[in-house]
CSV table of C-alpha atoms in Angstrom, one decimal:
chain,number,residue,atom,x,y,z
A,12,MET,CA,107.1,107.1,102.3
A,13,ARG,CA,109.9,109.5,103.0
A,14,GLY,CA,111.1,112.4,100.8
A,15,ARG,CA,114.0,114.7,101.4
A,16,PHE,CA,115.7,117.9,100.5
A,17,ALA,CA,119.5,117.9,100.5
A,18,PRO,CA,120.9,121.3,99.7
A,19,SER,CA,124.6,122.3,99.7
A,20,PRO,CA,125.3,125.4,101.9
A,21,SER,CA,127.7,127.1,99.5
A,22,GLY,CA,125.7,130.3,99.3
A,23,ARG,CA,122.1,131.6,99.9
A,24,MET,CA,119.4,129.5,98.4
A,25,HIS,CA,118.2,130.8,95.1
A,26,LEU,CA,114.8,130.5,93.4
A,27,GLY,CA,115.7,127.1,91.8
A,28,ASN,CA,116.7,125.7,95.2
A,29,VAL,CA,113.4,126.9,96.7
A,30,TYR,CA,111.5,125.4,93.7
A,31,SER,CA,113.1,121.9,94.3
A,32,ALA,CA,112.5,122.2,98.1
A,33,LEU,CA,108.9,123.1,97.7
A,34,LEU,CA,107.9,120.5,95.2
A,35,SER,CA,109.7,117.7,97.1
A,36,TYR,CA,107.9,118.8,100.3
A,37,LEU,CA,104.6,118.9,98.5
A,38,SER,CA,105.0,115.5,96.9
A,39,ALA,CA,105.9,113.9,100.2
A,40,HIS,CA,103.0,115.5,102.1
A,41,LYS,CA,100.5,114.9,99.4
A,42,LYS,CA,101.2,111.2,99.8
A,43,GLY,CA,101.0,111.4,103.6
A,44,GLY,CA,104.7,110.8,104.0
A,45,GLU,CA,107.6,112.4,105.9
A,46,TRP,CA,110.0,115.1,104.5
A,47,ILE,CA,113.5,115.3,106.0
A,48,LEU,CA,116.3,117.7,105.6
A,49,ARG,CA,120.0,116.8,105.0
A,50,VAL,CA,122.8,119.3,104.6
A,51,GLU,CA,125.3,118.2,101.9
A,52,ASP,CA,128.4,120.0,103.1
A,53,LEU,CA,131.0,117.6,101.8
A,54,ASP,CA,133.0,120.4,100.2
A,55,ARG,CA,134.5,121.9,103.4
A,56,GLN,CA,136.1,124.8,101.5
A,57,ARG,CA,132.9,126.1,99.9
A,58,CYS,CA,130.3,125.1,102.5
A,59,LYS,CA,130.0,127.5,105.4
A,60,LYS,CA,128.2,127.2,108.8
A,61,GLU,CA,126.6,130.6,108.3
A,62,TYR,CA,125.1,129.4,105.0
A,63,SER,CA,123.7,126.3,106.7
A,64,ALA,CA,122.1,128.4,109.5
A,65,GLN,CA,120.6,130.8,106.8
A,66,LEU,CA,119.3,127.8,104.8
A,67,LEU,CA,117.4,126.5,107.8
A,68,ASP,CA,116.0,129.9,108.6
A,69,ASP,CA,114.9,130.4,105.0
A,70,LEU,CA,113.1,127.0,104.9
A,71,LEU,CA,111.3,127.7,108.1
A,72,TRP,CA,110.3,131.2,106.9
A,73,LEU,CA,108.7,129.6,103.9
A,74,GLY,CA,106.8,127.2,106.1
A,75,LEU,CA,108.8,124.1,105.0
A,76,LYS,CA,109.4,122.5,108.3
A,77,TRP,CA,111.3,119.2,108.1
A,78,ASP,CA,110.2,116.1,110.0
A,79,ASN,CA,113.6,115.6,111.5
A,80,PHE,CA,113.6,119.1,113.0
A,81,SER,CA,115.6,119.2,116.3
A,82,PRO,CA,114.6,122.2,118.5
A,83,THR,CA,117.5,121.5,120.9
A,84,GLN,CA,120.2,121.3,118.2
A,85,GLY,CA,119.7,124.4,116.1
A,86,GLY,CA,117.0,122.8,114.0
A,87,LEU,CA,119.0,119.8,112.7
A,88,ALA,CA,121.0,117.1,114.5
A,89,PRO,CA,124.7,116.7,113.6
A,90,GLU,CA,124.1,113.3,112.0
A,91,PHE,CA,122.2,115.0,109.2
A,92,TYR,CA,125.2,117.0,108.1
A,93,GLN,CA,127.4,115.1,105.6
A,94,SER,CA,130.6,116.5,107.1
A,95,ASN,CA,129.8,114.4,110.1
A,96,ARG,CA,129.2,111.1,108.2
A,97,ASP,CA,132.6,110.0,107.0
A,98,SER,CA,132.4,106.7,109.0
A,99,PHE,CA,129.4,105.6,106.9
A,100,TYR,CA,131.1,106.5,103.6
A,101,ILE,CA,134.3,104.7,104.7
A,102,LYS,CA,132.3,101.5,105.3
A,103,ALA,CA,130.6,101.7,101.9
A,104,PHE,CA,133.9,102.6,100.2
A,105,ASP,CA,135.6,99.6,101.8
A,106,SER,CA,132.7,97.3,100.6
A,107,LEU,CA,133.1,98.5,97.0
A,108,CYS,CA,136.9,98.0,97.3
A,109,GLY,CA,136.3,94.5,98.6
A,110,GLN,CA,134.3,93.8,95.4
A,111,GLY,CA,137.2,94.9,93.2
A,112,LEU,CA,135.2,97.9,91.9
A,113,VAL,CA,137.6,100.7,92.9
A,114,TYR,CA,140.9,101.7,91.3
A,115,ASP,CA,143.4,104.5,91.6
A,116,CYS,CA,143.2,107.4,89.1
A,117,PHE,CA,146.4,109.3,88.6
A,118,CYS,CA,145.1,111.8,86.0
A,119,ASN,CA,145.3,115.5,86.6
A,120,ARG,CA,142.7,117.9,85.3
A,121,ALA,CA,144.6,118.5,82.0
A,122,ASP,CA,144.8,114.7,81.4
A,123,LEU,CA,141.1,114.3,82.1
A,124,LEU,CA,140.1,117.1,79.6
A,125,ALA,CA,142.4,115.7,77.0
A,126,SER,CA,141.3,112.1,77.2
A,127,SER,CA,137.6,112.3,78.1
A,128,ALA,CA,134.9,112.6,75.5
A,129,PRO,CA,131.9,114.9,76.1
A,130,HIS,CA,128.5,113.3,76.3
A,131,PRO,CA,126.6,114.4,73.1
A,132,THR,CA,123.6,115.8,74.9
A,133,ASP,CA,124.7,117.4,78.2
A,134,GLY,CA,128.4,118.1,77.9
A,135,HIS,CA,129.2,115.5,80.6
A,136,PHE,CA,132.8,114.3,80.1
A,137,ILE,CA,133.1,110.5,79.9
A,138,TYR,CA,136.3,109.2,81.4
A,139,SER,CA,138.4,107.3,79.0
A,140,GLY,CA,139.4,104.6,81.5
A,141,LYS,CA,143.0,105.6,81.1
A,142,CYS,CA,144.0,104.3,84.6
A,143,ARG,CA,141.6,101.4,84.7
A,144,ASN,CA,143.9,98.6,83.8
A,145,LEU,CA,147.4,99.9,84.6
A,146,SER,CA,150.0,97.2,85.5
A,147,GLU,CA,151.4,97.1,89.0
A,148,ASN,CA,154.7,98.5,87.7
A,149,GLU,CA,152.9,101.4,86.0
A,150,LYS,CA,151.0,102.2,89.2
A,151,SER,CA,154.2,102.1,91.3
A,152,ILE,CA,155.8,104.6,89.0
A,153,LEU,CA,152.8,106.9,89.1
A,154,TRP,CA,152.5,106.6,92.9
A,155,LYS,CA,156.1,107.8,93.2
A,156,LYS,CA,155.4,110.7,90.8
A,157,LEU,CA,152.4,111.9,92.7
A,158,ALA,CA,154.2,111.5,96.0
A,159,SER,CA,156.9,113.8,94.7
A,160,GLU,CA,154.2,116.4,93.9
A,161,ASN,CA,152.6,115.9,97.3
A,162,ARG,CA,149.5,114.5,95.7
A,163,ALA,CA,147.5,111.3,96.0
A,164,PRO,CA,145.4,109.5,93.4
A,165,ALA,CA,141.6,109.8,93.3
A,166,LYS,CA,139.5,106.7,93.5
A,167,ARG,CA,137.2,105.7,90.7
A,168,ILE,CA,134.5,103.1,90.6
A,169,ARG,CA,134.7,100.5,87.8
A,170,LEU,CA,131.3,100.5,86.0
A,171,GLU,CA,130.0,97.5,84.1
A,172,ASN,CA,129.3,97.5,80.4
A,173,ARG,CA,125.6,97.0,80.7
A,174,GLU,CA,122.3,98.8,80.6
A,175,VAL,CA,120.6,100.2,83.7
A,176,SER,CA,117.0,101.3,83.4
A,177,PHE,CA,114.4,102.9,85.6
A,178,VAL,CA,111.1,104.6,85.4
A,179,ASP,CA,111.3,108.3,86.5
A,180,GLY,CA,108.1,109.4,88.2
A,181,HIS,CA,107.9,112.4,86.0
A,182,PHE,CA,109.9,111.8,82.8
A,183,GLY,CA,109.1,108.1,82.4
A,184,PHE,CA,111.3,105.3,81.2
A,185,GLN,CA,115.1,106.0,81.3
A,186,SER,CA,118.0,103.8,80.3
A,187,CYS,CA,121.7,104.1,79.7
A,188,ASN,CA,124.8,102.0,79.2
A,189,LEU,CA,126.9,102.7,82.3
A,190,GLU,CA,130.3,102.4,80.6
A,191,ARG,CA,129.5,104.0,77.3
A,192,ASP,CA,127.1,106.8,78.4
A,193,PHE,CA,128.6,107.8,81.8
A,194,GLY,CA,132.0,106.3,82.4
A,195,ASP,CA,133.9,105.4,85.6
A,196,PHE,CA,133.5,108.3,88.0
A,197,ILE,CA,135.4,109.5,91.1
A,198,ILE,CA,133.9,108.4,94.5
A,199,ARG,CA,136.8,109.6,96.6
A,200,ARG,CA,139.1,112.5,95.8
A,201,GLY,CA,142.8,112.6,96.2
A,202,ASP,CA,142.4,114.7,99.4
A,203,ASP,CA,140.4,111.8,100.9
A,204,ASN,CA,137.1,113.7,100.7
A,205,PHE,CA,134.2,111.5,99.5
A,206,ALA,CA,132.4,112.5,96.3
A,207,TYR,CA,128.7,113.3,95.9
A,208,GLN,CA,127.8,110.2,93.9
A,209,LEU,CA,128.8,107.8,96.8
A,210,ALA,CA,127.7,110.0,99.7
A,211,VAL,CA,124.2,110.7,98.3
A,212,VAL,CA,123.5,107.0,97.9
A,213,VAL,CA,124.7,106.0,101.3
A,214,ASP,CA,122.8,108.8,103.0
A,215,ASP,CA,119.5,108.2,101.2
A,216,ALA,CA,119.7,104.5,101.9
A,217,LEU,CA,120.6,104.8,105.6
A,218,MET,CA,118.0,107.5,106.1
A,219,ALA,CA,115.3,105.3,104.6
A,220,VAL,CA,114.5,107.8,101.9
A,221,THR,CA,111.9,106.3,99.5
A,222,GLU,CA,111.4,109.2,97.1
A,223,ILE,CA,113.9,111.7,95.6
A,224,VAL,CA,112.6,114.9,93.9
A,225,ARG,CA,115.4,116.9,92.2
A,226,GLY,CA,116.3,118.8,89.0
A,227,ARG,CA,116.5,117.0,85.7
A,228,ASP,CA,120.3,118.0,85.5
A,229,LEU,CA,120.8,114.9,87.8
A,230,LEU,CA,118.7,112.6,85.6
A,231,THR,CA,121.6,111.2,83.7
A,232,SER,CA,123.6,110.3,86.8
A,233,THR,CA,120.7,108.3,88.3
A,234,PRO,CA,121.6,105.0,86.6
A,235,CYS,CA,125.1,105.3,88.1
A,236,GLN,CA,123.6,105.8,91.6
A,237,ILE,CA,121.3,102.8,91.1
A,238,PHE,CA,124.5,100.8,90.3
A,239,ILE,CA,125.9,101.8,93.7
A,240,TYR,CA,122.7,101.0,95.4
A,241,GLU,CA,122.9,97.5,93.9
A,242,LYS,CA,126.5,96.9,94.8
A,243,LEU,CA,126.0,98.0,98.4
A,244,GLY,CA,122.9,95.9,98.8
A,245,PHE,CA,120.4,98.8,99.1
A,246,LYS,CA,117.0,99.2,97.5
A,247,ALA,CA,116.9,102.3,95.3
A,248,PRO,CA,114.2,104.8,96.0
A,249,GLU,CA,111.7,106.2,93.4
A,250,PHE,CA,113.0,109.2,91.4
A,251,TYR,CA,111.1,112.3,90.2
A,252,HIS,CA,113.1,114.8,88.2
A,253,LEU,CA,111.9,118.4,87.7
A,254,PRO,CA,112.4,120.7,84.7
A,255,LEU,CA,115.0,123.4,85.4
A,256,LEU,CA,114.4,127.0,86.2
A,257,LEU,CA,116.4,129.1,83.7
A,258,SER,CA,117.5,132.7,83.6
A,259,THR,CA,116.6,134.9,80.6
A,260,ASP,CA,119.8,134.0,78.8
A,261,GLY,CA,119.1,130.2,79.2
A,262,ARG,CA,121.4,129.4,82.1
A,263,ARG,CA,120.3,127.2,84.9
A,264,LEU,CA,119.9,129.3,88.0
A,265,SER,CA,122.9,129.0,90.3
A,266,LYS,CA,124.5,130.4,93.5
A,267,ARG,CA,127.7,131.0,91.6
A,268,ASP,CA,126.1,133.5,89.3
A,269,ARG,CA,124.2,135.2,92.2
A,270,ASP,CA,120.8,134.5,90.7
A,271,ILE,CA,117.6,135.5,92.5
A,272,ASP,CA,118.2,134.4,96.1
A,273,MET,CA,116.1,134.2,99.2
A,274,GLY,CA,117.4,137.5,100.4
A,275,PHE,CA,115.8,139.2,97.4
A,276,LEU,CA,112.7,137.1,97.6
A,277,ARG,CA,112.1,137.8,101.3
A,278,GLN,CA,112.6,141.5,100.8
A,279,ASN,CA,110.1,141.7,97.9
A,280,PHE,CA,107.5,139.0,98.4
A,281,SER,CA,105.5,137.3,101.2
A,282,ARG,CA,105.9,133.6,101.7
A,283,GLU,CA,102.3,133.1,100.2
A,284,GLU,CA,103.3,135.1,97.1
A,285,ILE,CA,106.5,133.0,96.6
A,286,LEU,CA,104.6,129.7,97.1
A,287,GLY,CA,102.0,130.8,94.6
A,288,LYS,CA,104.5,132.0,92.0
A,289,ILE,CA,106.4,128.7,92.1
A,290,LEU,CA,103.3,126.6,91.9
A,291,PHE,CA,102.2,128.8,88.9
A,292,LEU,CA,105.6,128.3,87.3
A,293,SER,CA,105.4,124.6,87.8
A,294,GLY,CA,102.0,124.3,86.2
A,295,CYS,CA,100.0,123.3,89.3
A,296,LEU,CA,98.1,126.7,89.4
A,297,GLU,CA,96.3,128.1,86.4
A,298,LYS,CA,97.0,131.7,87.6
A,299,GLU,CA,99.5,133.4,89.8
A,300,GLU,CA,98.0,133.9,93.3
A,301,LYS,CA,98.9,133.9,97.0
A,302,ILE,CA,98.6,130.5,98.6
A,303,SER,CA,99.3,128.9,102.0
A,304,ILE,CA,101.5,125.9,102.4
A,305,ASP,CA,98.5,123.7,103.4
A,306,ASP,CA,96.6,124.8,100.3
A,307,ALA,CA,99.7,124.3,98.2
A,308,VAL,CA,99.7,120.6,99.3
A,309,GLU,CA,96.2,120.3,98.0
A,310,ALA,CA,97.0,122.1,94.7
A,311,PHE,CA,100.1,120.0,94.0
A,312,ASP,CA,99.6,117.4,91.2
A,313,TRP,CA,102.5,115.6,89.4
A,314,LYS,CA,100.3,115.3,86.3
A,315,LYS,CA,100.2,119.1,86.1
A,316,VAL,CA,103.9,119.7,86.6
A,317,LYS,CA,105.6,120.8,83.4
A,318,THR,CA,108.3,118.8,81.6
A,319,GLU,CA,109.9,121.7,79.7
A,320,ASP,CA,112.4,124.0,81.3
A,321,ILE,CA,111.0,127.3,82.7
A,322,PHE,CA,112.3,130.8,82.1
A,323,ALA,CA,111.6,131.8,85.7
A,324,GLU,CA,112.8,135.4,85.7
A,325,THR,CA,110.6,136.5,82.8
A,326,LEU,CA,107.5,134.8,84.1
A,327,LEU,CA,108.0,136.3,87.5
A,328,GLY,CA,108.4,139.8,86.1
A,329,LEU,CA,111.8,140.2,87.7
A,330,LYS,CA,113.8,140.9,84.6
């Protein structure tokens, strides 16, 4: 089996990123598998090379060495950076276009907010399908309008009105209706950059990833990714979703809000303390204690991992 960690280098890793990295590493190694690293730097504006270098350094400091480590290429070969993988995304995109699954979306942000309905449970906006069945004449008029504004349409995937189900390794049976519960989503932006939902499927499939461990905020998008796996002829991996680490005010920890990052953690704790704190938070340790990475592998047990979200800052005594 092969697990992976696929962070975005848009800032210093925070406690929530480290938590996901550690549990994905432990799950893979507990099963005798490999654990690879991929840098998801699709967003060229927000993702910086210095953040990528810091990310690799932080993981190695924690003892989380990836199995695709490349000592001659700064720790990670270029093919494991999404910014170098457009040729693979183009091939997948062309395949979906050939199946009649892709259409132009001319909506601007205001249009999307006005015509999309929020998902009742997580605030996800479900696209109305406004551009789904435009006539050729309507599309021609909109193309000219966008051209005059020096813009191009985004590309959406046409989802089917059917249920997609899967069994999450941690949260159990999951099912949703693609069209009703998620809605057609963008797979290529108007600036020609590919979107996360397409890139993550292509990369995980071509990198032979068989297990994905990530936060439960991505649980609802999994059926849509399974749909793409099916349409591209790939076998979907097993999914394990984790409860989220929250701040004291109930927010999910994020880089944008400058929550507890690796700079703070490295200044104030040893790696063994950090590993022990995260395993305690997850439920795999009964008490907070220092622990080595090898002992952490032994202590890890999916049956002990919590399902409810965790107020990390309070439990760590940081706030």
